[in-house]
PDB file of N, CA and C in Angstrom:
ATOM      1  N   MET O   1      72.280 107.633 110.821  1.00 74.00           N
ATOM      2  CA  MET O   1      72.315 106.856 109.607  1.00 74.00           C
ATOM      3  C   MET O   1      71.897 105.425 109.950  1.00 74.00           C
ATOM      4  N   GLU O   2      70.899 104.926 109.265  1.00 81.00           N
ATOM      5  CA  GLU O   2      70.415 103.567 109.477  1.00 81.00           C
ATOM      6  C   GLU O   2      70.954 102.661 108.375  1.00 81.00           C
ATOM      7  N   GLN O   3      71.289 101.418 108.736  1.00 84.00           N
ATOM      8  CA  GLN O   3      71.799 100.437 107.793  1.00 84.00           C
ATOM      9  C   GLN O   3      70.850  99.248 107.734  1.00 84.00           C
ATOM     10  N   ILE O   4      70.625  98.754 106.515  1.00 83.00           N
ATOM     11  CA  ILE O   4      69.824  97.547 106.356  1.00 83.00           C
ATOM     12  C   ILE O   4      70.588  96.597 105.445  1.00 83.00           C
ATOM     13  N   LEU O   5      70.792  95.382 105.936  1.00 82.00           N
ATOM     14  CA  LEU O   5      71.521  94.359 105.212  1.00 82.00           C
ATOM     15  C   LEU O   5      70.567  93.236 104.832  1.00 82.00           C
ATOM     16  N   SER O   6      70.646  92.803 103.577  1.00 83.00           N
ATOM     17  CA  SER O   6      69.886  91.626 103.135  1.00 83.00           C
ATOM     18  C   SER O   6      70.859  90.692 102.430  1.00 83.00           C
ATOM     19  N   ASN O   7      70.359  89.610 101.883  1.00 80.00           N
ATOM     20  CA  ASN O   7      71.231  88.681 101.160  1.00 80.00           C
ATOM     21  C   ASN O   7      71.772  89.262  99.863  1.00 80.00           C
ATOM     22  N   SER O   8      71.128  90.299  99.346  1.00 90.00           N
ATOM     23  CA  SER O   8      71.558  90.841  98.064  1.00 90.00           C
ATOM     24  C   SER O   8      71.893  92.326  98.076  1.00 90.00           C
ATOM     25  N   SER O   9      71.782  92.965  99.237  1.00 91.00           N
ATOM     26  CA  SER O   9      72.087  94.396  99.267  1.00 91.00           C
ATOM     27  C   SER O   9      72.427  94.891 100.665  1.00 91.00           C
ATOM     28  N   PHE O  10      73.054  96.045 100.675  1.00 92.00           N
ATOM     29  CA  PHE O  10      73.356  96.777 101.897  1.00 92.00           C
ATOM     30  C   PHE O  10      72.960  98.213 101.605  1.00 92.00           C
ATOM     31  N   ASP O  11      72.060  98.775 102.399  1.00 92.00           N
ATOM     32  CA  ASP O  11      71.531 100.109 102.140  1.00 92.00           C
ATOM     33  C   ASP O  11      71.759 101.032 103.326  1.00 92.00           C
ATOM     34  N   LEU O  12      72.002 102.302 103.014  1.00 89.00           N
ATOM     35  CA  LEU O  12      72.099 103.349 104.027  1.00 89.00           C
ATOM     36  C   LEU O  12      70.920 104.295 103.872  1.00 89.00           C
ATOM     37  N   PHE O  13      70.350 104.672 104.988  1.00 92.00           N
ATOM     38  CA  PHE O  13      69.227 105.610 105.022  1.00 92.00           C
ATOM     39  C   PHE O  13      69.607 106.781 105.919  1.00 92.00           C
ATOM     40  N   THR O  14      69.099 107.957 105.591  1.00 84.00           N
ATOM     41  CA  THR O  14      69.279 109.089 106.487  1.00 84.00           C
ATOM     42  C   THR O  14      68.242 108.987 107.587  1.00 84.00           C
ATOM     43  N   GLU O  15      68.482 109.690 108.666  1.00 77.00           N
ATOM     44  CA  GLU O  15      67.540 109.660 109.790  1.00 77.00           C
ATOM     45  C   GLU O  15      66.219 110.321 109.427  1.00 77.00           C
ATOM     46  N   THR O  16      66.235 111.197 108.426  1.00 78.00           N
ATOM     47  CA  THR O  16      65.013 111.896 108.049  1.00 78.00           C
ATOM     48  C   THR O  16      64.207 111.169 106.971  1.00 78.00           C
ATOM     49  N   ASN O  17      64.829 110.188 106.301  1.00 71.00           N
ATOM     50  CA  ASN O  17      64.117 109.448 105.253  1.00 71.00           C
ATOM     51  C   ASN O  17      64.456 107.965 105.374  1.00 71.00           C
ATOM     52  N   THR O  18      63.579 107.214 105.989  1.00 68.00           N
ATOM     53  CA  THR O  18      63.817 105.783 106.161  1.00 68.00           C
ATOM     54  C   THR O  18      63.061 104.939 105.133  1.00 68.00           C
ATOM     55  N   PHE O  19      62.509 105.599 104.114  1.00 79.00           N
ATOM     56  CA  PHE O  19      61.760 104.880 103.082  1.00 79.00           C
ATOM     57  C   PHE O  19      62.593 104.622 101.831  1.00 79.00           C
ATOM     58  N   LYS O  20      63.471 105.550 101.493  1.00 87.00           N
ATOM     59  CA  LYS O  20      64.289 105.430 100.296  1.00 87.00           C
ATOM     60  C   LYS O  20      65.760 105.516 100.705  1.00 87.00           C
ATOM     61  N   PRO O  21      66.558 104.524 100.307  1.00 93.00           N
ATOM     62  CA  PRO O  21      67.971 104.590 100.691  1.00 93.00           C
ATOM     63  C   PRO O  21      68.685 105.754 100.016  1.00 93.00           C
ATOM     64  N   VAL O  22      69.646 106.308 100.719  1.00 94.00           N
ATOM     65  CA  VAL O  22      70.475 107.357 100.149  1.00 94.00           C
ATOM     66  C   VAL O  22      71.644 106.731  99.386  1.00 94.00           C
ATOM     67  N   ALA O  23      72.014 105.506  99.772  1.00 96.00           N
ATOM     68  CA  ALA O  23      73.082 104.785  99.086  1.00 96.00           C
ATOM     69  C   ALA O  23      72.802 103.286  99.155  1.00 96.00           C
ATOM     70  N   HIS O  24      73.191 102.590  98.093  1.00 96.00           N
ATOM     71  CA  HIS O  24      72.876 101.163  97.955  1.00 96.00           C
ATOM     72  C   HIS O  24      74.101 100.427  97.417  1.00 96.00           C
ATOM     73  N   LEU O  25      74.367  99.255  97.975  1.00 97.00           N
ATOM     74  CA  LEU O  25      75.430  98.381  97.503  1.00 97.00           C
ATOM     75  C   LEU O  25      74.814  97.036  97.149  1.00 97.00           C
ATOM     76  N   GLY O  26      74.927  96.653  95.890  1.00 96.00           N
ATOM     77  CA  GLY O  26      74.439  95.345  95.456  1.00 96.00           C
ATOM     78  C   GLY O  26      75.516  94.304  95.713  1.00 96.00           C
ATOM     79  N   ILE O  27      75.150  93.242  96.424  1.00 95.00           N
ATOM     80  CA  ILE O  27      76.118  92.209  96.778  1.00 95.00           C
ATOM     81  C   ILE O  27      75.594  90.831  96.396  1.00 95.00           C
ATOM     82  N   CYS O  28      76.513  89.900  96.311  1.00 94.00           N
ATOM     83  CA  CYS O  28      76.170  88.497  96.131  1.00 94.00           C
ATOM     84  C   CYS O  28      77.044  87.719  97.111  1.00 94.00           C
ATOM     85  N   LYS O  29      76.401  87.043  98.044  1.00 90.00           N
ATOM     86  CA  LYS O  29      77.124  86.312  99.081  1.00 90.00           C
ATOM     87  C   LYS O  29      77.230  84.845  98.691  1.00 90.00           C
ATOM     88  N   LEU O  30      78.460  84.379  98.520  1.00 89.00           N
ATOM     89  CA  LEU O  30      78.730  82.975  98.228  1.00 89.00           C
ATOM     90  C   LEU O  30      79.162  82.334  99.540  1.00 89.00           C
ATOM     91  N   SER O  31      78.189  81.880 100.301  1.00 79.00           N
ATOM     92  CA  SER O  31      78.425  81.441 101.679  1.00 79.00           C
ATOM     93  C   SER O  31      79.411  80.288 101.793  1.00 79.00           C
ATOM     94  N   GLU O  32      79.280  79.290 100.933  1.00 85.00           N
ATOM     95  CA  GLU O  32      80.153  78.122 101.045  1.00 85.00           C
ATOM     96  C   GLU O  32      81.619  78.475 100.825  1.00 85.00           C
ATOM     97  N   GLN O  33      81.869  79.420  99.912  1.00 87.00           N
ATOM     98  CA  GLN O  33      83.236  79.839  99.635  1.00 87.00           C
ATOM     99  C   GLN O  33      83.691  80.989 100.537  1.00 87.00           C
ATOM    100  N   LYS O  34      82.770  81.525 101.320  1.00 89.00           N
ATOM    101  CA  LYS O  34      83.027  82.685 102.180  1.00 89.00           C
ATOM    102  C   LYS O  34      83.569  83.864 101.366  1.00 89.00           C
ATOM    103  N   ILE O  35      82.850  84.141 100.265  1.00 92.00           N
ATOM    104  CA  ILE O  35      83.199  85.240  99.363  1.00 92.00           C
ATOM    105  C   ILE O  35      81.975  86.135  99.194  1.00 92.00           C
ATOM    106  N   ILE O  36      82.216  87.426  99.138  1.00 93.00           N
ATOM    107  CA  ILE O  36      81.154  88.391  98.833  1.00 93.00           C
ATOM    108  C   ILE O  36      81.566  89.173  97.600  1.00 93.00           C
ATOM    109  N   LEU O  37      80.707  89.147  96.590  1.00 95.00           N
ATOM    110  CA  LEU O  37      80.917  89.941  95.386  1.00 95.00           C
ATOM    111  C   LEU O  37      80.265  91.299  95.590  1.00 95.00           C
ATOM    112  N   LEU O  38      80.999  92.361  95.343  1.00 96.00           N
ATOM    113  CA  LEU O  38      80.437  93.716  95.392  1.00 96.00           C
ATOM    114  C   LEU O  38      80.103  94.080  93.943  1.00 96.00           C
ATOM    115  N   GLU O  39      78.822  93.994  93.615  1.00 97.00           N
ATOM    116  CA  GLU O  39      78.394  94.090  92.225  1.00 97.00           C
ATOM    117  C   GLU O  39      78.171  95.518  91.728  1.00 97.00           C
ATOM    118  N   HIS O  40      77.559  96.367  92.528  1.00 97.00           N
ATOM    119  CA  HIS O  40      77.317  97.743  92.091  1.00 97.00           C
ATOM    120  C   HIS O  40      77.042  98.646  93.285  1.00 97.00           C
ATOM    121  N   THR O  41      77.302  99.917  93.079  1.00 97.00           N
ATOM    122  CA  THR O  41      76.933 100.932  94.068  1.00 97.00           C
ATOM    123  C   THR O  41      76.004 101.932  93.395  1.00 97.00           C
ATOM    124  N   TRP O  42      75.175 102.541  94.217  1.00 97.00           N
ATOM    125  CA  TRP O  42      74.257 103.571  93.735  1.00 97.00           C
ATOM    126  C   TRP O  42      74.088 104.595  94.854  1.00 97.00           C
ATOM    127  N   VAL O  43      74.078 105.869  94.482  1.00 97.00           N
ATOM    128  CA  VAL O  43      73.832 106.958  95.433  1.00 97.00           C
ATOM    129  C   VAL O  43      72.732 107.835  94.847  1.00 97.00           C
ATOM    130  N   ASP O  44      71.806 108.238  95.709  1.00 94.00           N
ATOM    131  CA  ASP O  44      70.719 109.133  95.299  1.00 94.00           C
ATOM    132  C   ASP O  44      71.328 110.335  94.550  1.00 94.00           C
ATOM    133  N   PRO O  45      70.792 110.682  93.383  1.00 95.00           N
ATOM    134  CA  PRO O  45      71.355 111.786  92.598  1.00 95.00           C
ATOM    135  C   PRO O  45      71.516 113.100  93.384  1.00 95.00           C
ATOM    136  N   GLN O  46      70.615 113.367  94.320  1.00 92.00           N
ATOM    137  CA  GLN O  46      70.717 114.601  95.103  1.00 92.00           C
ATOM    138  C   GLN O  46      71.819 114.545  96.151  1.00 92.00           C
ATOM    139  N   LYS O  47      72.359 113.359  96.403  1.00 92.00           N
ATOM    140  CA  LYS O  47      73.406 113.187  97.423  1.00 92.00           C
ATOM    141  C   LYS O  47      74.771 112.881  96.823  1.00 92.00           C
ATOM    142  N   ARG O  48      74.862 112.838  95.512  1.00 94.00           N
ATOM    143  CA  ARG O  48      76.137 112.504  94.873  1.00 94.00           C
ATOM    144  C   ARG O  48      77.178 113.589  95.128  1.00 94.00           C
ATOM    145  N   HIS O  49      78.444 113.163  95.115  1.00 95.00           N
ATOM    146  CA  HIS O  49      79.599 114.043  95.337  1.00 95.00           C
ATOM    147  C   HIS O  49      79.613 114.614  96.752  1.00 95.00           C
ATOM    148  N   GLN O  50      79.021 113.876  97.696  1.00 95.00           N
ATOM    149  CA  GLN O  50      79.013 114.284  99.100  1.00 95.00           C
ATOM    150  C   GLN O  50      79.608 113.195  99.996  1.00 95.00           C
ATOM    151  N   GLY O  51      80.267 112.217  99.403  1.00 95.00           N
ATOM    152  CA  GLY O  51      80.933 111.182 100.176  1.00 95.00           C
ATOM    153  C   GLY O  51      80.078 109.996 100.585  1.00 95.00           C
ATOM    154  N   TRP O  52      78.876 109.881 100.032  1.00 95.00           N
ATOM    155  CA  TRP O  52      77.981 108.795 100.449  1.00 95.00           C
ATOM    156  C   TRP O  52      78.452 107.418  99.985  1.00 95.00           C
ATOM    157  N   ALA O  53      79.065 107.330  98.823  1.00 96.00           N
ATOM    158  CA  ALA O  53      79.565 106.028  98.367  1.00 96.00           C
ATOM    159  C   ALA O  53      80.677 105.538  99.296  1.00 96.00           C
ATOM    160  N   GLU O  54      81.534 106.430  99.712  1.00 96.00           N
ATOM    161  CA  GLU O  54      82.590 106.063 100.661  1.00 96.00           C
ATOM    162  C   GLU O  54      82.001 105.654 102.011  1.00 96.00           C
ATOM    163  N   LYS O  55      81.018 106.391 102.479  1.00 95.00           N
ATOM    164  CA  LYS O  55      80.339 106.031 103.736  1.00 95.00           C
ATOM    165  C   LYS O  55      79.693 104.653 103.628  1.00 95.00           C
ATOM    166  N   LEU O  56      79.101 104.378 102.466  1.00 95.00           N
ATOM    167  CA  LEU O  56      78.444 103.099 102.227  1.00 95.00           C
ATOM    168  C   LEU O  56      79.438 101.943 102.327  1.00 95.00           C
ATOM    169  N   LEU O  57      80.537 102.036 101.606  1.00 96.00           N
ATOM    170  CA  LEU O  57      81.527 100.956 101.622  1.00 96.00           C
ATOM    171  C   LEU O  57      82.191 100.829 102.982  1.00 96.00           C
ATOM    172  N   THR O  58      82.472 101.938 103.636  1.00 94.00           N
ATOM    173  CA  THR O  58      83.081 101.885 104.972  1.00 94.00           C
ATOM    174  C   THR O  58      82.146 101.194 105.949  1.00 94.00           C
ATOM    175  N   ALA O  59      80.881 101.565 105.929  1.00 93.00           N
ATOM    176  CA  ALA O  59      79.907 100.944 106.832  1.00 93.00           C
ATOM    177  C   ALA O  59      79.774  99.450 106.535  1.00 93.00           C
ATOM    178  N   PHE O  60      79.754  99.095 105.261  1.00 94.00           N
ATOM    179  CA  PHE O  60      79.645  97.686 104.903  1.00 94.00           C
ATOM    180  C   PHE O  60      80.848  96.893 105.420  1.00 94.00           C
ATOM    181  N   MET O  61      82.035  97.437 105.272  1.00 92.00           N
ATOM    182  CA  MET O  61      83.238  96.726 105.701  1.00 92.00           C
ATOM    183  C   MET O  61      83.301  96.571 107.214  1.00 92.00           C
ATOM    184  N   GLN O  62      82.564  97.378 107.933  1.00 88.00           N
ATOM    185  CA  GLN O  62      82.565  97.297 109.392  1.00 88.00           C
ATOM    186  C   GLN O  62      81.485  96.370 109.941  1.00 88.00           C
ATOM    187  N   VAL O  63      80.682  95.788 109.078  1.00 84.00           N
ATOM    188  CA  VAL O  63      79.657  94.842 109.517  1.00 84.00           C
ATOM    189  C   VAL O  63      80.364  93.571 109.983  1.00 84.00           C
ATOM    190  N   SER O  64      80.241  93.273 111.254  1.00 62.00           N
ATOM    191  CA  SER O  64      80.988  92.156 111.834  1.00 62.00           C
ATOM    192  C   SER O  64      80.617  90.810 111.235  1.00 62.00           C
ATOM    193  N   GLU O  65      79.403  90.700 110.721  1.00 66.00           N
ATOM    194  CA  GLU O  65      78.932  89.448 110.129  1.00 66.00           C
ATOM    195  C   GLU O  65      79.836  88.980 108.976  1.00 66.00           C
ATOM    196  N   PHE O  66      80.497  89.918 108.314  1.00 70.00           N
ATOM    197  CA  PHE O  66      81.291  89.583 107.136  1.00 70.00           C
ATOM    198  C   PHE O  66      82.788  89.603 107.375  1.00 70.00           C
ATOM    199  N   GLN O  67      83.237  89.725 108.602  1.00 72.00           N
ATOM    200  CA  GLN O  67      84.664  89.841 108.859  1.00 72.00           C
ATOM    201  C   GLN O  67      85.452  88.619 108.393  1.00 72.00           C
ATOM    202  N   GLU O  68      84.838  87.449 108.391  1.00 82.00           N
ATOM    203  CA  GLU O  68      85.553  86.246 107.968  1.00 82.00           C
ATOM    204  C   GLU O  68      85.444  85.978 106.465  1.00 82.00           C
ATOM    205  N   PHE O  69      84.686  86.783 105.744  1.00 88.00           N
ATOM    206  CA  PHE O  69      84.521  86.623 104.304  1.00 88.00           C
ATOM    207  C   PHE O  69      85.616  87.376 103.550  1.00 88.00           C
ATOM    208  N   LYS O  70      85.938  86.902 102.366  1.00 93.00           N
ATOM    209  CA  LYS O  70      86.812  87.622 101.452  1.00 93.00           C
ATOM    210  C   LYS O  70      85.930  88.389 100.477  1.00 93.00           C
ATOM    211  N   ILE O  71      86.430  89.518 100.016  1.00 94.00           N
ATOM    212  CA  ILE O  71      85.672  90.427  99.159  1.00 94.00           C
ATOM    213  C   ILE O  71      86.251  90.418  97.748  1.00 94.00           C
ATOM    214  N   LEU O  72      85.353  90.356  96.760  1.00 95.00           N
ATOM    215  CA  LEU O  72      85.750  90.509  95.368  1.00 95.00           C
ATOM    216  C   LEU O  72      84.977  91.694  94.793  1.00 95.00           C
ATOM    217  N   PRO O  73      85.637  92.850  94.653  1.00 96.00           N
ATOM    218  CA  PRO O  73      84.942  94.021  94.103  1.00 96.00           C
ATOM    219  C   PRO O  73      84.840  93.941  92.581  1.00 96.00           C
ATOM    220  N   LEU O  74      83.627  93.946  92.079  1.00 96.00           N
ATOM    221  CA  LEU O  74      83.379  93.968  90.637  1.00 96.00           C
ATOM    222  C   LEU O  74      83.031  95.384  90.177  1.00 96.00           C
ATOM    223  N   CYS O  75      82.438  96.139  91.047  1.00 96.00           N
ATOM    224  CA  CYS O  75      82.008  97.511  90.779  1.00 96.00           C
ATOM    225  C   CYS O  75      83.231  98.438  90.682  1.00 96.00           C
ATOM    226  N   PRO O  76      83.272  99.304  89.679  1.00 97.00           N
ATOM    227  CA  PRO O  76      84.404 100.228  89.548  1.00 97.00           C
ATOM    228  C   PRO O  76      84.626 101.099  90.792  1.00 97.00           C
ATOM    229  N   TYR O  77      83.540 101.586  91.399  1.00 97.00           N
ATOM    230  CA  TYR O  77      83.752 102.407  92.592  1.00 97.00           C
ATOM    231  C   TYR O  77      84.332 101.569  93.737  1.00 97.00           C
ATOM    232  N   ALA O  78      83.858 100.352  93.906  1.00 96.00           N
ATOM    233  CA  ALA O  78      84.382  99.495  94.978  1.00 96.00           C
ATOM    234  C   ALA O  78      85.873  99.243  94.779  1.00 96.00           C
ATOM    235  N   LYS O  79      86.294  99.028  93.544  1.00 96.00           N
ATOM    236  CA  LYS O  79      87.725  98.852  93.257  1.00 96.00           C
ATOM    237  C   LYS O  79      88.501 100.103  93.652  1.00 96.00           C
ATOM    238  N   PHE O  80      87.969 101.260  93.302  1.00 97.00           N
ATOM    239  CA  PHE O  80      88.601 102.531  93.671  1.00 97.00           C
ATOM    240  C   PHE O  80      88.665 102.678  95.192  1.00 97.00           C
ATOM    241  N   PHE O  81      87.580 102.349  95.865  1.00 97.00           N
ATOM    242  CA  PHE O  81      87.522 102.454  97.325  1.00 97.00           C
ATOM    243  C   PHE O  81      88.669 101.684  97.972  1.00 97.00           C
ATOM    244  N   PHE O  82      88.867 100.441  97.551  1.00 95.00           N
ATOM    245  CA  PHE O  82      89.930  99.636  98.158  1.00 95.00           C
ATOM    246  C   PHE O  82      91.313 100.176  97.829  1.00 95.00           C
ATOM    247  N   SER O  83      91.462 100.829  96.691  1.00 96.00           N
ATOM    248  CA  SER O  83      92.758 101.438  96.364  1.00 96.00           C
ATOM    249  C   SER O  83      93.048 102.627  97.279  1.00 96.00           C
ATOM    250  N   GLN O  84      91.995 103.238  97.815  1.00 96.00           N
ATOM    251  CA  GLN O  84      92.147 104.406  98.684  1.00 96.00           C
ATOM    252  C   GLN O  84      92.106 104.056 100.173  1.00 96.00           C
ATOM    253  N   HIS O  85      91.749 102.833 100.513  1.00 95.00           N
ATOM    254  CA  HIS O  85      91.584 102.414 101.911  1.00 95.00           C
ATOM    255  C   HIS O  85      92.385 101.143 102.194  1.00 95.00           C
ATOM    256  N   PRO O  86      93.690 101.291 102.405  1.00 93.00           N
ATOM    257  CA  PRO O  86      94.529 100.110 102.653  1.00 93.00           C
ATOM    258  C   PRO O  86      94.148  99.350 103.919  1.00 93.00           C
ATOM    259  N   GLU O  87      93.439 100.000 104.832  1.00 92.00           N
ATOM    260  CA  GLU O  87      93.038  99.325 106.072  1.00 92.00           C
ATOM    261  C   GLU O  87      92.048  98.191 105.828  1.00 92.00           C
ATOM    262  N   PHE O  88      91.436  98.161 104.647  1.00 92.00           N
ATOM    263  CA  PHE O  88      90.484  97.101 104.325  1.00 92.00           C
ATOM    264  C   PHE O  88      91.022  96.112 103.286  1.00 92.00           C
ATOM    265  N   LYS O  89      92.199  96.350 102.746  1.00 90.00           N
ATOM    266  CA  LYS O  89      92.717  95.519 101.656  1.00 90.00           C
ATOM    267  C   LYS O  89      92.911  94.069 102.052  1.00 90.00           C
ATOM    268  N   HIS O  90      93.142  93.791 103.319  1.00 90.00           N
ATOM    269  CA  HIS O  90      93.349  92.400 103.731  1.00 90.00           C
ATOM    270  C   HIS O  90      92.086  91.568 103.567  1.00 90.00           C
ATOM    271  N   HIS O  91      90.945  92.214 103.354  1.00 91.00           N
ATOM    272  CA  HIS O  91      89.690  91.490 103.114  1.00 91.00           C
ATOM    273  C   HIS O  91      89.529  91.061 101.657  1.00 91.00           C
ATOM    274  N   LEU O  92      90.345  91.601 100.772  1.00 94.00           N
ATOM    275  CA  LEU O  92      90.205  91.281  99.348  1.00 94.00           C
ATOM    276  C   LEU O  92      90.617  89.839  99.069  1.00 94.00           C
ATOM    277  N   ILE O  93      89.971  89.236  98.120  1.00 90.00           N
ATOM    278  CA  ILE O  93      90.193  87.825  97.817  1.00 90.00           C
ATOM    279  C   ILE O  93      91.619  87.555  97.337  1.00 90.00           C
ATOM    280  N   ASN O  94      92.244  88.489  96.676  1.00 78.00           N
ATOM    281  CA  ASN O  94      93.590  88.277  96.151  1.00 78.00           C
ATOM    282  C   ASN O  94      94.694  88.792  97.064  1.00 78.00           C
ATOM    283  N   GLN O  95      94.355  89.110  98.279  1.00 58.00           N
ATOM    284  CA  GLN O  95      95.366  89.660  99.214  1.00 58.00           C
ATOM    285  C   GLN O  95      95.833  88.626 100.193  1.00 58.00           C
TER     286      GLN O  95
END
């Protein structure tokens, strides 16, 4: 699984398809405040219901570049993810 991070997104690619992401997370990085907004998630329709959204958020939370940032999930799935993963809750802005 390949990961690509930009200022506005975090994408996961399968090893067999590096042209189209299998999962996408739209983000907005507020550098001065050290806050990252999780705006939306998207998973390829053929890969839905196979755990890719969870893999996407887990991989994003493990990116060391953002360990000092606080997270504000705006996306409904991201909110659900944090409710199911207490190991990452300390990264939330209200925690």
